[in-house]
Tab-separated table of C-alpha atoms in Angstrom:
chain	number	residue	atom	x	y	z
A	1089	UNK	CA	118.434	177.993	134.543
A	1090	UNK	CA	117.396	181.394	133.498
A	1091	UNK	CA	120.477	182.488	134.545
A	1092	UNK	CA	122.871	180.321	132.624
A	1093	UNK	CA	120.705	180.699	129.487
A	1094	UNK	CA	121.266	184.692	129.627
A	1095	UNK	CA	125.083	183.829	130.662
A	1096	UNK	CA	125.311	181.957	127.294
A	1097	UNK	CA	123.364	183.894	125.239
A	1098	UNK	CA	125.414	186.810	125.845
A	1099	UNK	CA	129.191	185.409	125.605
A	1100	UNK	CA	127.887	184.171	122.113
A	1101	UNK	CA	126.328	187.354	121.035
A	1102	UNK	CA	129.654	188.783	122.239
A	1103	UNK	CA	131.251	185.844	120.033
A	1104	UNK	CA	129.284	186.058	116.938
A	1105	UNK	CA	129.735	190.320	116.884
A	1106	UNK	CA	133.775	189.559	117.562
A	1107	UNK	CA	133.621	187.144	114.398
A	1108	UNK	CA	131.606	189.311	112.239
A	1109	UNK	CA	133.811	192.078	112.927
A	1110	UNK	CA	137.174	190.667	112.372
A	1111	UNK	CA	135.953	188.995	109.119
A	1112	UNK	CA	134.616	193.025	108.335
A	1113	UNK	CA	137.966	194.409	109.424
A	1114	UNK	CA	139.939	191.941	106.969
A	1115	UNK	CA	137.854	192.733	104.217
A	1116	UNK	CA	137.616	196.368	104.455
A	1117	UNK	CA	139.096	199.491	104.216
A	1118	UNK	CA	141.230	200.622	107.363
A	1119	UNK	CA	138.386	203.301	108.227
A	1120	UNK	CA	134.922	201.285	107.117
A	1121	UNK	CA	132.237	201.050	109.183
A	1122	UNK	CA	130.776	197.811	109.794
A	1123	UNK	CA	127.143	198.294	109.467
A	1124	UNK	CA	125.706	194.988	108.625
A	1125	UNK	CA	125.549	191.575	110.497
A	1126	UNK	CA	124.391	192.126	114.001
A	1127	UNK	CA	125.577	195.657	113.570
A	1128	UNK	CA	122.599	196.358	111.033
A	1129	UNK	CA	119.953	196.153	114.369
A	1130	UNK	CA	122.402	197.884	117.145
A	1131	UNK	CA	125.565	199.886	116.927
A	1132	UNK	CA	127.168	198.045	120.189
A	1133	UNK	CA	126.086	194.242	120.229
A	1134	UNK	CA	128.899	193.574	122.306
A	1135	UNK	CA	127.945	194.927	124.989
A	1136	UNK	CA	125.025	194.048	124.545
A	1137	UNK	CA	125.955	190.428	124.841
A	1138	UNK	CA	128.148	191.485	127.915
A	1139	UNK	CA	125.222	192.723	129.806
A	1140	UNK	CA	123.335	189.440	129.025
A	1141	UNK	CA	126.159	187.852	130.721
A	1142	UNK	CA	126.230	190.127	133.728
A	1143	UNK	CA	122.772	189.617	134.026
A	1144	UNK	CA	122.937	185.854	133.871
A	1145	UNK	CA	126.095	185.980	135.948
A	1146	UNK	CA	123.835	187.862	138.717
A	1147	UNK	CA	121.244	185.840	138.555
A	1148	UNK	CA	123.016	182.616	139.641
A	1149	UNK	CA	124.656	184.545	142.408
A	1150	UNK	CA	121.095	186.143	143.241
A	1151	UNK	CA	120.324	182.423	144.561
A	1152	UNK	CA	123.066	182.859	147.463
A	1153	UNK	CA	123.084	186.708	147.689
A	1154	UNK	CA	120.373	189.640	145.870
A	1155	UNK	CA	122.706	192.169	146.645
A	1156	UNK	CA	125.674	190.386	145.125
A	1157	UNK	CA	123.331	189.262	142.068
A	1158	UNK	CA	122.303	192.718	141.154
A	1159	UNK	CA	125.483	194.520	141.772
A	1160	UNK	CA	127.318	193.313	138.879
A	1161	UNK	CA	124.758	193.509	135.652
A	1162	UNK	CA	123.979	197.115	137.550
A	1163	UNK	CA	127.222	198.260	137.856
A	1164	UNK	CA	128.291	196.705	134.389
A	1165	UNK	CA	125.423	198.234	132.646
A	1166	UNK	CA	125.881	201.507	133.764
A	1167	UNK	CA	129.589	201.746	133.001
A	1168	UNK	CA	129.120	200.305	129.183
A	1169	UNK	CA	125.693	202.181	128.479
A	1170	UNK	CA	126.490	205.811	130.078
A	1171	UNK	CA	130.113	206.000	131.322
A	1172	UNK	CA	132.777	204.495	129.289
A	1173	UNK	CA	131.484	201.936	126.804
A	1174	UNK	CA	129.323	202.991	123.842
A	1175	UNK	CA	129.255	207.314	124.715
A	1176	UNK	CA	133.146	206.735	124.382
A	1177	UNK	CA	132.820	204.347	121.134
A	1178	UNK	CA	130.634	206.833	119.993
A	1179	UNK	CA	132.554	209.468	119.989
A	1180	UNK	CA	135.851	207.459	118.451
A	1181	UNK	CA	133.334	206.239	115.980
A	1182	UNK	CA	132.155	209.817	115.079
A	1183	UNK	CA	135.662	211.239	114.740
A	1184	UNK	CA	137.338	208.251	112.640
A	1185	UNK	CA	134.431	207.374	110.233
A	1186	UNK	CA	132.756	210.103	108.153
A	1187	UNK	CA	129.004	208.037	107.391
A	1188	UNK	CA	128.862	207.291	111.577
A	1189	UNK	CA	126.561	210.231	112.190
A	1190	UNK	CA	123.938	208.589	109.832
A	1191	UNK	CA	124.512	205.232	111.217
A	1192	UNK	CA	123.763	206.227	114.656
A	1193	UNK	CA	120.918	207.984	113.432
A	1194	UNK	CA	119.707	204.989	111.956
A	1195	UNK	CA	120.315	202.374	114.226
A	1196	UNK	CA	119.439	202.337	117.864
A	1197	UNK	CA	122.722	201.512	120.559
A	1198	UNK	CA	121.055	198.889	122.049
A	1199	UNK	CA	117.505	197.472	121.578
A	1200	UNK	CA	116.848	196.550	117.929
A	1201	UNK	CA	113.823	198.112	116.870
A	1202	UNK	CA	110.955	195.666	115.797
A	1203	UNK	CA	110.020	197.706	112.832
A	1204	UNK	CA	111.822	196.182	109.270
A	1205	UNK	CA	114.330	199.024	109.111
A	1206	UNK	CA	117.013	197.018	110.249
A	1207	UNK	CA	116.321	194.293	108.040
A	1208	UNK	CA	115.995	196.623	105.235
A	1209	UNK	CA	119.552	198.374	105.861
A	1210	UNK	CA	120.976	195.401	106.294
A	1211	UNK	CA	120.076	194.042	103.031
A	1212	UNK	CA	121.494	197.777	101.520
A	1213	UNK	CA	124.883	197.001	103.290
């Protein structure tokens, strides 16, 4: 159950950051940066959601097979956090949008920070 829960979770976190950022895209500039919505509390909530997938994913297979269950969210999470997902975004990001720089220095990749200076930015946006 734990499994399908994290499964779900993350295709709608992948959903809801999709949503957020087309409605951004067609309301913006060509070269805006999206900093609010789930973007206010990490710079990559899509893959954040996609890992909570994988993870979910591998833990229903983890019934019939570990090594099968852990392959995938390992394998996934390791291309999207240091091979070609957000060190590759990053770098687009920091190239194409002038105010990136501060963004990433403001808001974590990943793992929202607990303190209220997300919220706060977010309200700023």
């Amino acid at each position: 159950y734990l499994g399908v829960f994290l499964a779900l979770l993350g295709f709608a976190l992948e959903a809801k950051a999709d949503a957020e950022l087309d409605a951004f895209k067609r309301d913006s500039e060509p070269n805006a940066l999206c900093q609010s919505g789930l973007r206010a509390y990490v710079r990559h909530p899509n893959y954040v959601g996609e890992i909570l997938f994988w993870i979910g994913i591998g833990l229903i297979v983890s019934e019939v097979s570990i090594w099968a269950g852990l392959l995938s969210p390992v394998v996934i999470g390791m291309f999207l956090v240091g091979v070609s997902g957000a060190p590759m975004l990053d770098e687009r990001l920091a190239e194409s949008r002038p105010d990136y720089a501060a963004y990433k220095a403001r808001v974590p990749a990943f793992l929202p920070r607990l303190s209220g200076n997300a919220r706060q930015a977010d309200r700023q946006i």
